[in-house]
Short mmCIF file of C-alpha atoms and ligand atoms in Angstrom, two decimals:
data_model
loop_
_atom_site.label_atom_id
_atom_site.label_comp_id
_atom_site.label_asym_id
_atom_site.label_seq_id
_atom_site.Cartn_x
_atom_site.Cartn_y
_atom_site.Cartn_z
CA MET A 1 -8.45 20.29 22.70
CA SER A 2 -6.13 18.02 20.81
CA LEU A 3 -7.28 15.99 17.89
CA THR A 4 -6.24 12.83 19.63
CA LEU A 5 -9.35 12.71 21.76
CA SER A 6 -11.54 12.48 18.74
CA ARG A 7 -9.63 9.52 17.41
CA ARG A 8 -10.14 7.57 20.59
CA ARG A 9 -13.81 8.33 20.55
CA PHE A 10 -14.06 7.61 16.86
CA LEU A 11 -12.36 4.25 17.03
CA ALA A 12 -13.65 3.14 20.38
CA GLY A 13 -17.26 3.85 19.57
CA GLY A 14 -17.29 1.80 16.37
CA LEU A 15 -19.25 4.72 15.04
CA SER A 16 -21.23 4.83 11.90
CA LEU A 17 -23.47 7.33 10.24
CA THR A 18 -26.56 5.18 10.49
CA GLY A 19 -29.67 7.25 10.53
CA VAL A 20 -27.84 10.45 9.84
CA CYS A 21 -28.93 12.19 6.72
CA LEU A 22 -25.92 13.77 5.14
CA ALA A 23 -27.27 16.30 2.72
CA GLY A 24 -25.11 16.87 -0.30
CA PRO A 25 -22.54 19.62 0.06
CA SER A 26 -23.43 23.07 -1.04
CA TRP A 27 -22.11 22.94 -4.56
CA SER A 28 -25.44 24.19 -5.94
CA ASN A 29 -25.07 24.85 -9.63
CA THR A 30 -21.46 25.85 -9.84
CA ALA A 31 -19.60 23.73 -12.32
CA ARG A 32 -17.26 21.35 -10.61
CA PRO A 33 -13.87 20.62 -12.12
CA ALA A 34 -13.11 17.20 -13.56
CA LEU A 35 -10.90 15.04 -11.36
CA PRO A 36 -7.41 15.47 -12.79
CA ILE A 37 -5.96 12.04 -13.56
CA PRO A 38 -2.17 12.17 -13.44
CA PRO A 39 -0.76 10.60 -16.61
CA LEU A 40 0.64 7.10 -16.28
CA ALA A 41 4.42 6.80 -16.52
CA ASP A 42 4.97 3.22 -17.60
CA GLY A 43 8.00 1.73 -15.91
CA THR A 44 7.07 -1.90 -16.54
CA ASN A 45 9.28 -2.50 -19.57
CA GLY A 46 12.57 -1.50 -17.93
CA GLU A 47 12.87 1.69 -19.99
CA PRO A 48 13.90 4.63 -17.80
CA VAL A 49 11.06 6.80 -16.59
CA ASP A 50 12.05 10.45 -16.98
CA LEU A 51 10.99 12.55 -14.01
CA THR A 52 11.76 16.24 -14.32
CA ILE A 53 11.36 18.18 -11.10
CA ARG A 54 10.34 21.70 -12.01
CA THR A 55 8.42 24.80 -11.13
CA GLY A 56 4.91 25.23 -12.49
CA LEU A 57 1.71 27.22 -12.53
CA TRP A 58 -1.42 25.29 -11.59
CA SER A 59 -5.02 26.37 -11.45
CA PHE A 60 -6.52 25.14 -8.17
CA LYS A 61 -9.23 27.80 -8.43
CA PRO A 62 -10.88 28.78 -11.71
CA GLY A 63 -9.04 31.68 -13.32
CA VAL A 64 -6.25 31.80 -10.72
CA MET A 65 -2.76 30.54 -11.48
CA THR A 66 -0.79 29.41 -8.46
CA PRO A 67 3.00 29.00 -8.48
CA THR A 68 3.71 25.36 -7.71
CA LEU A 69 6.24 22.55 -8.02
CA GLY A 70 5.68 19.38 -9.98
CA ILE A 71 7.25 16.41 -11.67
CA ASN A 72 6.86 16.46 -15.48
CA GLN A 73 3.82 18.69 -14.93
CA ASP A 74 2.81 21.79 -13.05
CA TYR A 75 1.57 20.19 -9.82
CA LEU A 76 2.19 16.67 -8.47
CA GLY A 77 3.71 14.06 -10.78
CA PRO A 78 2.72 11.20 -13.06
CA THR A 79 1.52 7.92 -11.60
CA ILE A 80 4.47 5.60 -11.99
CA ARG A 81 3.39 2.09 -12.89
CA THR A 82 5.69 -0.78 -12.14
CA ARG A 83 5.36 -4.54 -11.86
CA ARG A 84 6.51 -7.13 -9.39
CA ASN A 85 9.68 -8.96 -10.42
CA THR A 86 10.82 -6.26 -12.81
CA GLU A 87 13.38 -3.51 -12.59
CA LEU A 88 12.16 0.03 -12.37
CA ASN A 89 14.61 2.59 -13.75
CA LEU A 90 13.99 6.16 -12.73
CA ASN A 91 15.70 9.19 -14.19
CA TYR A 92 15.14 12.17 -11.93
CA HIS A 93 16.33 15.58 -13.07
CA ASN A 94 16.26 18.42 -10.59
CA THR A 95 15.73 21.66 -12.51
CA LEU A 96 15.04 23.70 -9.37
CA THR A 97 17.48 26.14 -7.80
CA GLU A 98 17.42 24.18 -4.54
CA GLY A 99 18.40 20.63 -3.64
CA VAL A 100 15.79 17.86 -3.72
CA SER A 101 15.70 14.24 -2.64
CA VAL A 102 12.78 12.03 -3.64
CA HIS A 103 11.80 9.01 -1.59
CA GLY A 104 9.78 6.01 -2.76
CA HIS A 105 7.37 5.65 0.15
CA GLY A 106 6.34 2.04 0.70
CA LEU A 107 8.99 0.49 -1.50
CA HIS A 108 11.03 -2.48 -0.34
CA VAL A 109 14.35 -1.36 -1.76
CA PRO A 110 17.85 -0.96 -0.28
CA GLY A 111 18.90 2.25 1.45
CA ASN A 112 21.08 3.44 -1.42
CA VAL A 113 18.06 3.79 -3.73
CA ASP A 114 15.48 4.69 -1.10
CA GLY A 115 15.70 8.44 -1.73
CA GLY A 116 16.22 9.61 1.84
CA PRO A 117 17.82 12.96 2.69
CA GLN A 118 21.34 11.60 2.07
CA LEU A 119 20.49 11.26 -1.62
CA GLU A 120 19.81 14.92 -2.31
CA MET A 121 20.21 16.06 -5.92
CA PRO A 122 21.87 19.46 -6.06
CA PRO A 123 20.29 21.99 -8.46
CA GLY A 124 20.67 20.86 -12.06
CA GLU A 125 21.69 17.31 -11.20
CA ARG A 126 20.19 13.93 -11.94
CA TRP A 127 19.59 10.84 -9.89
CA GLN A 128 19.09 7.54 -11.70
CA PRO A 129 18.26 4.71 -9.33
CA THR A 130 17.41 1.19 -10.47
CA LEU A 131 14.81 -0.36 -8.21
CA SER A 132 14.22 -4.11 -8.11
CA ILE A 133 10.53 -4.46 -7.43
CA VAL A 134 9.92 -7.68 -5.54
CA GLN A 135 7.01 -6.84 -3.29
CA PRO A 136 3.32 -7.65 -3.86
CA ALA A 137 0.90 -5.36 -5.67
CA ALA A 138 0.40 -2.13 -3.75
CA THR A 139 -0.30 1.57 -3.96
CA CYS A 140 2.83 3.48 -3.01
CA TRP A 141 3.90 7.03 -3.58
CA TYR A 142 6.95 9.20 -4.05
CA HIS A 143 7.58 12.60 -2.53
CA SER A 144 10.21 15.10 -1.53
CA HIS A 145 12.35 13.98 1.39
CA THR A 146 14.80 16.86 1.36
CA HIS A 147 16.42 17.50 4.71
CA GLY A 148 14.49 20.22 6.54
CA LYS A 149 12.39 20.96 3.43
CA THR A 150 10.14 17.94 3.04
CA GLY A 151 7.11 19.89 4.26
CA THR A 152 7.46 22.90 2.02
CA GLN A 153 8.45 20.98 -1.12
CA THR A 154 5.71 18.40 -0.76
CA TYR A 155 3.17 21.12 -0.02
CA ARG A 156 4.10 22.95 -3.22
CA GLY A 157 3.61 19.76 -5.25
CA LEU A 158 6.54 17.36 -5.19
CA ALA A 159 4.61 14.12 -4.81
CA GLY A 160 3.02 11.47 -6.98
CA MET A 161 1.50 8.01 -6.85
CA MET A 162 3.20 4.75 -7.69
CA ILE A 163 1.26 1.60 -8.51
CA ILE A 164 2.86 -1.83 -8.24
CA ASP A 165 1.06 -4.48 -10.29
CA ASP A 166 1.49 -8.20 -9.90
CA ASP A 167 0.74 -10.23 -13.01
CA ASP A 168 1.09 -13.52 -11.17
CA ASP A 169 -1.57 -12.61 -8.67
CA ALA A 170 -4.90 -13.99 -9.86
CA VAL A 171 -6.88 -11.87 -7.42
CA SER A 172 -5.44 -8.62 -8.75
CA LYS A 173 -6.88 -9.45 -12.15
CA GLU A 174 -10.37 -9.76 -10.71
CA LEU A 175 -10.32 -6.25 -9.28
CA PRO A 176 -11.16 -3.12 -11.25
CA ASN A 177 -7.85 -2.11 -12.82
CA ARG A 178 -8.52 0.26 -15.69
CA TYR A 179 -6.54 3.31 -14.61
CA GLY A 180 -8.50 6.53 -14.78
CA LEU A 181 -11.74 4.69 -15.52
CA ASP A 182 -12.64 2.27 -12.72
CA ASP A 183 -9.28 2.43 -10.92
CA LEU A 184 -8.81 6.01 -9.79
CA PRO A 185 -5.88 7.68 -8.06
CA VAL A 186 -7.24 9.95 -5.30
CA ILE A 187 -4.59 12.13 -3.66
CA ILE A 188 -6.13 14.09 -0.80
CA GLN A 189 -4.34 17.22 0.44
CA ASP A 190 -5.18 20.54 2.05
CA ARG A 191 -3.79 23.88 1.06
CA THR A 192 -4.14 27.51 2.07
CA PHE A 193 -4.07 30.29 -0.52
CA ASP A 194 -3.43 33.99 -0.06
CA ALA A 195 -5.50 36.72 -1.75
CA ALA A 196 -3.35 36.48 -4.87
CA GLY A 197 -3.87 32.73 -5.05
CA ARG A 198 -0.38 31.80 -3.90
CA LEU A 199 0.18 28.86 -1.60
CA VAL A 200 0.75 29.87 2.00
CA TYR A 201 3.21 27.79 3.99
CA SER A 202 5.52 28.47 6.88
CA LEU A 203 7.29 25.80 8.89
CA LYS A 204 8.04 28.18 11.67
CA ASP A 205 4.45 29.36 11.93
CA ALA A 206 3.03 25.85 11.94
CA GLY A 207 1.04 24.96 15.03
CA GLU A 208 2.21 22.12 17.18
CA ASP A 209 0.05 19.67 15.22
CA GLY A 210 1.69 20.72 11.94
CA TRP A 211 0.59 22.85 8.98
CA PHE A 212 -3.11 22.62 8.16
CA GLY A 213 -4.45 24.01 4.89
CA ASP A 214 -8.03 25.27 4.94
CA THR A 215 -8.99 23.98 1.48
CA VAL A 216 -9.06 20.34 0.42
CA VAL A 217 -7.70 19.53 -3.01
CA ILE A 218 -8.04 16.13 -4.64
CA ASN A 219 -5.40 15.50 -7.30
CA GLY A 220 -5.02 19.28 -7.18
CA ALA A 221 -8.72 20.12 -7.78
CA MET A 222 -11.40 21.38 -5.42
CA SER A 223 -14.37 19.04 -5.03
CA PRO A 224 -13.91 17.46 -8.46
CA VAL A 225 -16.15 15.08 -10.44
CA ALA A 226 -15.13 11.82 -12.06
CA ASP A 227 -17.22 10.01 -14.65
CA VAL A 228 -17.25 6.32 -13.82
CA PRO A 229 -18.94 3.18 -15.14
CA ALA A 230 -22.04 1.74 -13.46
CA GLY A 231 -20.21 -1.00 -11.60
CA LYS A 232 -17.42 -1.56 -9.13
CA VAL A 233 -15.02 1.32 -8.87
CA ARG A 234 -11.69 1.14 -7.07
CA LEU A 235 -10.32 4.24 -5.40
CA ARG A 236 -6.64 4.33 -4.50
CA LEU A 237 -6.79 6.83 -1.68
CA LEU A 238 -3.62 8.56 -0.54
CA ASN A 239 -3.57 10.99 2.34
CA GLY A 240 -0.94 13.28 0.85
CA ALA A 241 -1.56 16.07 3.35
CA ASN A 242 1.29 17.50 5.38
CA ALA A 243 -0.42 17.12 8.72
CA ARG A 244 -4.14 16.57 8.51
CA PHE A 245 -5.97 13.41 9.55
CA TYR A 246 -9.10 12.84 7.48
CA ILE A 247 -12.27 10.93 8.08
CA LEU A 248 -13.80 9.70 4.85
CA ALA A 249 -17.42 8.67 4.32
CA PHE A 250 -19.92 8.69 1.50
CA ALA A 251 -22.65 11.33 1.66
CA ASP A 252 -25.39 8.68 1.52
CA ASN A 253 -23.71 6.64 4.23
CA ARG A 254 -23.21 3.70 1.89
CA THR A 255 -20.97 0.78 2.68
CA PHE A 256 -17.71 0.50 0.81
CA TYR A 257 -15.11 -2.23 0.96
CA LYS A 258 -11.55 -1.64 2.01
CA ILE A 259 -9.39 -4.07 0.05
CA ALA A 260 -5.86 -2.84 0.62
CA SER A 261 -3.74 -0.87 3.05
CA ASP A 262 -0.29 0.71 2.61
CA GLY A 263 1.57 -2.45 1.61
CA GLY A 264 -1.02 -4.31 -0.44
CA LEU A 265 -4.18 -6.37 -0.33
CA LEU A 266 -5.88 -7.29 2.92
CA GLU A 267 -6.73 -10.92 3.56
CA ALA A 268 -10.38 -10.18 2.84
CA PRO A 269 -12.45 -7.09 1.97
CA VAL A 270 -13.62 -5.20 5.05
CA PRO A 271 -17.01 -3.46 4.83
CA MET A 272 -16.83 0.08 6.20
CA LYS A 273 -18.87 3.25 6.30
CA LEU A 274 -16.26 5.65 7.51
CA MET A 275 -12.56 5.48 7.65
CA GLU A 276 -9.75 7.49 9.13
CA MET A 277 -6.58 8.23 7.17
CA SER A 278 -3.46 9.80 8.61
CA PRO A 279 -0.76 11.55 6.54
CA GLY A 280 1.21 9.12 4.37
CA GLU A 281 -1.35 6.30 4.48
CA ARG A 282 -2.94 4.61 1.49
CA CYS A 283 -6.20 2.69 1.38
CA GLU A 284 -7.78 1.02 -1.59
CA ILE A 285 -11.53 0.80 -1.49
CA ILE A 286 -14.20 -0.62 -3.79
CA VAL A 287 -17.50 1.16 -4.13
CA ASP A 288 -20.35 -0.40 -6.07
CA LEU A 289 -22.21 2.03 -8.32
CA SER A 290 -24.24 -0.45 -10.30
CA GLU A 291 -27.55 0.82 -8.88
CA ASP A 292 -26.68 4.50 -8.74
CA THR A 293 -26.41 7.65 -10.74
CA SER A 294 -23.71 9.04 -8.46
CA ALA A 295 -21.96 8.75 -5.12
CA GLU A 296 -20.15 11.42 -3.20
CA LEU A 297 -17.07 10.78 -1.09
CA LEU A 298 -16.72 13.38 1.69
CA THR A 299 -13.47 14.35 3.36
CA PHE A 300 -13.97 15.50 6.92
CA PHE A 301 -11.34 17.29 8.94
CA GLU A 302 -10.89 15.18 12.00
CA ASP A 303 -10.10 18.23 14.10
CA ASP A 304 -13.35 19.95 13.05
CA ILE A 305 -15.29 16.96 14.19
CA ASP A 306 -13.38 17.08 17.40
CA ALA A 307 -14.57 20.62 18.02
CA GLU A 308 -18.06 19.22 18.52
CA GLU A 309 -18.40 18.30 22.14
CA GLU A 310 -21.36 16.06 21.57
CA GLY A 311 -19.64 13.33 19.68
CA ILE A 312 -19.03 12.37 16.15
CA LEU A 313 -22.57 12.04 14.88
CA SER A 314 -23.59 15.54 15.81
CA GLY A 315 -20.19 16.59 14.59
CA LEU A 316 -20.80 15.28 11.13
CA THR A 317 -24.31 16.63 10.81
CA GLY A 318 -23.23 19.89 12.36
CA LEU A 319 -20.72 20.36 9.60
CA LEU A 320 -23.42 20.12 7.00
CA ASP A 321 -26.37 21.93 8.53
CA GLY A 322 -26.99 25.43 9.67
CA PRO A 323 -25.73 28.72 8.34
CA ALA A 324 -23.14 29.33 11.05
CA GLN A 325 -21.35 26.04 10.42
CA PRO A 326 -18.08 25.70 8.60
CA ALA A 327 -18.29 24.98 4.89
CA ALA A 328 -19.46 21.53 3.86
CA PRO A 329 -16.60 19.07 3.64
CA ALA A 330 -14.94 18.86 0.29
CA SER A 331 -15.78 15.89 -1.79
CA LEU A 332 -15.19 13.75 -4.80
CA LEU A 333 -18.32 13.18 -6.86
CA LEU A 334 -18.42 9.90 -8.75
CA LYS A 335 -20.90 10.38 -11.56
CA VAL A 336 -22.12 7.30 -13.35
CA ASP A 337 -21.89 7.21 -17.12
CA ARG A 338 -23.83 4.17 -18.34
CA SER A 339 -22.12 4.26 -21.71
CA LEU A 340 -18.88 3.11 -20.09
CA VAL A 341 -18.20 -0.62 -19.81
CA ALA A 342 -18.62 -1.58 -16.17
CA HIS A 343 -16.71 -3.97 -13.96
CA THR A 344 -19.49 -6.07 -12.46
CA ALA A 345 -17.68 -9.16 -11.14
CA PRO A 346 -17.96 -9.63 -7.39
CA VAL A 347 -15.05 -8.66 -5.19
CA PRO A 348 -13.14 -11.86 -4.36
CA GLU A 349 -13.84 -13.03 -0.82
CA GLN A 350 -10.24 -13.85 -0.20
CA LEU A 351 -7.67 -11.35 -1.39
CA ALA A 352 -4.32 -12.37 0.07
CA THR A 353 -2.66 -14.59 2.62
CA ILE A 354 -0.81 -12.75 5.33
CA ILE A 355 1.54 -14.79 7.46
CA ARG A 356 2.33 -13.22 10.80
CA PRO A 357 5.50 -14.27 12.61
CA SER A 358 5.15 -16.54 15.61
CA GLU A 359 6.28 -15.22 18.98
CA SER A 360 9.43 -17.34 18.88
CA GLU A 361 10.51 -15.75 15.62
CA ILE A 362 10.68 -12.30 17.19
CA LYS A 363 14.30 -11.82 18.15
CA GLN A 364 14.54 -8.20 19.08
CA VAL A 365 12.39 -5.55 20.74
CA ARG A 366 12.91 -1.83 20.33
CA GLU A 367 11.10 1.07 21.89
CA PHE A 368 10.54 4.51 20.46
CA VAL A 369 9.04 7.47 22.28
CA LEU A 370 7.95 10.50 20.29
CA GLU A 371 8.05 13.78 22.16
CA MET A 372 7.19 17.37 21.47
CA ASP A 373 9.49 19.46 23.54
CA HIS A 374 8.33 23.02 24.07
CA GLY A 375 11.46 25.03 23.29
CA GLU A 376 13.07 25.30 26.69
CA GLY A 377 14.95 28.46 27.47
CA ASP A 378 13.28 30.52 24.76
CA GLY A 379 10.85 32.15 27.15
CA SER A 380 7.78 30.68 25.46
CA HIS A 381 7.53 27.52 27.48
CA THR A 382 3.92 26.82 28.24
CA GLY A 383 4.14 23.31 29.55
CA HIS A 384 2.22 20.31 28.31
CA GLY A 385 -1.37 21.05 27.56
CA GLY A 386 -0.61 24.75 27.16
CA ASP A 387 -3.45 26.91 25.92
CA HIS A 388 -4.32 27.32 22.28
CA ALA A 389 -3.06 30.87 22.09
CA ALA A 390 0.42 29.46 22.42
CA HIS A 391 -0.03 27.17 19.43
CA ALA A 392 1.01 29.63 16.76
CA GLY A 393 4.72 29.75 16.09
CA HIS A 394 6.26 26.57 17.40
CA GLY A 395 9.20 26.89 15.05
CA ASN A 396 11.72 26.34 17.79
CA MET A 397 9.97 23.38 19.31
CA ASN A 398 12.09 20.28 19.50
CA MET A 399 10.46 17.24 18.01
CA THR A 400 12.29 14.18 19.22
CA ILE A 401 12.35 10.41 19.11
CA ASN A 402 13.93 8.79 22.17
CA GLY A 403 15.10 12.23 23.25
CA ALA A 404 17.05 12.98 20.07
CA VAL A 405 16.31 15.25 17.14
CA MET A 406 17.26 13.99 13.69
CA ASP A 407 20.99 14.31 13.06
CA MET A 408 22.28 13.22 9.67
CA SER A 409 25.59 12.24 11.25
CA VAL A 410 24.07 9.91 13.86
CA ILE A 411 22.87 6.34 13.28
CA ASN A 412 20.18 5.83 15.89
CA GLU A 413 19.51 2.11 15.47
CA ARG A 414 21.30 -0.86 13.93
CA VAL A 415 19.10 -3.66 12.66
CA GLU A 416 20.04 -7.11 11.44
CA ARG A 417 18.70 -8.15 8.08
CA GLY A 418 16.03 -10.84 7.83
CA VAL A 419 15.15 -10.98 11.53
CA TRP A 420 11.71 -10.26 12.93
CA GLU A 421 11.54 -7.48 15.49
CA ARG A 422 8.82 -5.94 17.62
CA TRP A 423 8.80 -2.17 17.71
CA ARG A 424 6.86 -0.54 20.53
CA ILE A 425 6.17 3.08 19.74
CA ARG A 426 4.61 5.59 22.09
CA SER A 427 3.56 9.19 21.80
CA ASP A 428 4.28 11.31 24.82
CA GLN A 429 1.93 13.97 23.52
CA GLY A 430 -0.32 14.36 20.49
CA ALA A 431 -1.19 12.07 17.60
CA HIS A 432 1.54 11.00 15.19
CA PRO A 433 1.62 8.76 12.13
CA PHE A 434 4.88 6.82 12.54
CA HIS A 435 6.41 5.68 9.25
CA VAL A 436 9.29 3.30 8.58
CA HIS A 437 11.29 3.07 5.36
CA GLY A 438 12.35 -0.06 3.52
CA CYS A 439 9.61 -2.42 4.68
CA SER A 440 6.01 -3.24 5.22
CA PHE A 441 5.12 -4.16 8.78
CA LEU A 442 2.19 -5.66 10.62
CA ILE A 443 0.37 -3.83 13.38
CA GLU A 444 -0.25 -5.82 16.55
CA GLN A 445 -1.52 -3.09 18.84
CA MET A 446 -2.76 0.30 17.85
CA GLU A 447 -3.36 2.95 20.45
CA GLY A 448 -3.41 0.33 23.15
CA ALA A 449 -5.92 -2.00 21.48
CA ASN A 450 -5.63 -4.97 19.16
CA ALA A 451 -5.47 -4.01 15.51
CA THR A 452 -8.90 -4.15 13.84
CA ALA A 453 -9.52 -6.19 10.67
CA ASP A 454 -8.97 -3.22 8.38
CA GLN A 455 -5.61 -2.55 10.07
CA ARG A 456 -4.34 -6.11 9.93
CA GLY A 457 -2.81 -5.89 6.47
CA TRP A 458 0.67 -4.78 5.44
CA LYS A 459 1.40 -1.25 6.57
CA ASP A 460 4.25 1.22 6.62
CA THR A 461 2.56 3.89 8.75
CA VAL A 462 0.93 3.40 12.14
CA VAL A 463 -0.93 5.97 14.21
CA LEU A 464 0.12 6.68 17.79
CA ASP A 465 -2.14 8.45 20.16
CA ASP A 466 -1.43 10.46 23.26
CA ASP A 467 0.24 8.27 25.82
CA ASP A 468 -0.63 4.96 24.18
CA TRP A 469 1.65 2.33 22.77
CA SER A 470 1.30 1.04 19.26
CA GLU A 471 3.19 -2.14 18.45
CA ILE A 472 4.34 -3.47 15.12
CA VAL A 473 6.26 -6.52 14.00
CA VAL A 474 8.73 -5.86 11.24
CA ARG A 475 11.50 -7.52 9.27
CA PHE A 476 13.94 -5.81 6.93
CA ASP A 477 15.09 -7.78 3.91
CA TYR A 478 17.35 -5.24 2.20
CA LEU A 479 20.54 -3.53 3.26
CA ALA A 480 20.94 0.04 4.36
CA SER A 481 24.49 1.22 5.09
CA GLU A 482 25.72 4.05 7.30
CA ASP A 483 26.10 6.19 4.21
CA TYR A 484 22.57 5.45 3.03
CA PRO A 485 20.55 4.52 6.09
CA TYR A 486 16.79 4.16 6.29
CA MET A 487 14.60 6.58 8.22
CA TYR A 488 11.78 6.20 10.68
CA HIS A 489 9.81 9.32 11.41
CA CYS A 490 6.56 11.03 12.09
CA HIS A 491 4.75 11.64 8.79
CA ILE A 492 3.39 14.98 9.94
CA LEU A 493 5.90 16.68 7.70
CA GLU A 494 6.43 19.64 10.03
CA HIS A 495 7.30 17.24 12.84
CA GLU A 496 9.68 15.43 10.53
CA ASP A 497 11.34 18.68 9.44
CA GLN A 498 11.60 19.75 13.08
CA GLY A 499 13.50 16.60 13.97
CA MET A 500 11.04 13.81 14.76
CA MET A 501 13.04 11.36 12.68
CA GLY A 502 15.83 8.85 13.17
CA GLN A 503 18.23 6.85 11.01
CA PHE A 504 18.94 3.14 11.05
CA THR A 505 21.13 0.69 9.22
CA VAL A 506 20.28 -2.83 8.11
CA THR A 507 23.26 -5.14 7.86
CA ASP A 508 24.10 -8.82 7.89
CA LYS A 509 25.48 -10.22 11.10
CA THR A 510 29.24 -10.14 11.19
CA GLY A 511 31.46 -12.67 12.96
CU1 C2O B 1 6.65 9.24 3.07
CU2 C2O B 1 10.18 9.06 4.98
O1 C2O B 1 8.38 9.24 4.01
CU1 CU B 2 8.86 6.16 3.36
CU1 CU B 3 4.23 13.93 14.73
#
């Protein structure tokens, strides 16, 4: 069964965990690691931020050192802090023995500094882009975008968070913003380890839904604990997994408030009890701990829930009860320390103003169809809906958009700068998070339905389900030339590396 069915059920049912007692995961008395907080790399004063891409050794499991990749550190990279209306100077240095390109995901910057596959740094080389940050406050991220190697390099650790502040935005000041204290980066990933503790990854052995790790790591730690003040705490959640969709909920079924999506603040906080996140997406949430001693954020595998025929509620309880069930979902424990100064101010009722284009402003419509093409002529063709046994080893599957696999020498679309467009995107098979560079867009339709309140903010990734259209409206304000085009692609990194990606230019009208 594909994971897409669960999403339909999950979204359509407006499901909640009401009445379900989610017992705490089985961490018994084992000491849990502290949530690693990536150091802040301050880019707000215009000084170059040095980012050294290197190999490392990181302890995901106590006493086991795992060979990894990282930026300035052994695994993942620093959180780059920048500010609206400033210039961010980055100084990447690739010390690996393979090429690397690093993309700023969510940034509104021109193609020549976007960090797509055309901007690969050969071994030993540097790349020093200057980025003019003009967009509103947001949680973005940066990660490997090396042609054909995005999946493996990101999996091994080449990713980090980027926070854009906005000093002129009064609302931002009213939100918890003390990094590492009540404003926490939460990078959710899954990894598989072999007996020696090494990361296991193989693009060619990935199933058709991409590479799934069996162990969740949060900022590189398994089920970590963070000490937080007894007040409002802001989590900047990033699904940094290669392929996995997560469903997030608190163990006590508490309400939290989603305040921001990929591209910045929502118009108003949206109360939620569970939330889906696809690869590449960011969500900022506020959780109120003023009355608590702790709260536990659980990360469910959407595909595990899907395995339960009886629906999501039994799925969630089933994961937690009974000896024969899979391990309890991994979690992030927020432990209240009353000696810390708390942020107690209410969350502002209005966060941002989002102006959607009127119908008459939309000048162009484009359609994109994402297809998974079961390697014709290689003898392993099983047809759509083929059985699960055929899922291992789809290395020669063609992943296409509008019938074409990614070709660095082909410009697939040509877009005019500053003009609103409607993009209609459909999945022929399977669920895909579709991501577009160089912009934030607005979702009109998602999986055939109107976008819900929590999806009506600025986005750069939209989920497509089996055989449903999603529709976005988008406008590009920066240039991307044929030499340095932007990309659109599926953010399941194995799909991207297998060709589910296209290139487009943004130019001013000529003549
Ligand atoms: Cu986050 Cu083109 O990627
Ligand atoms: Cu991107
Ligand atoms: Cu995909």
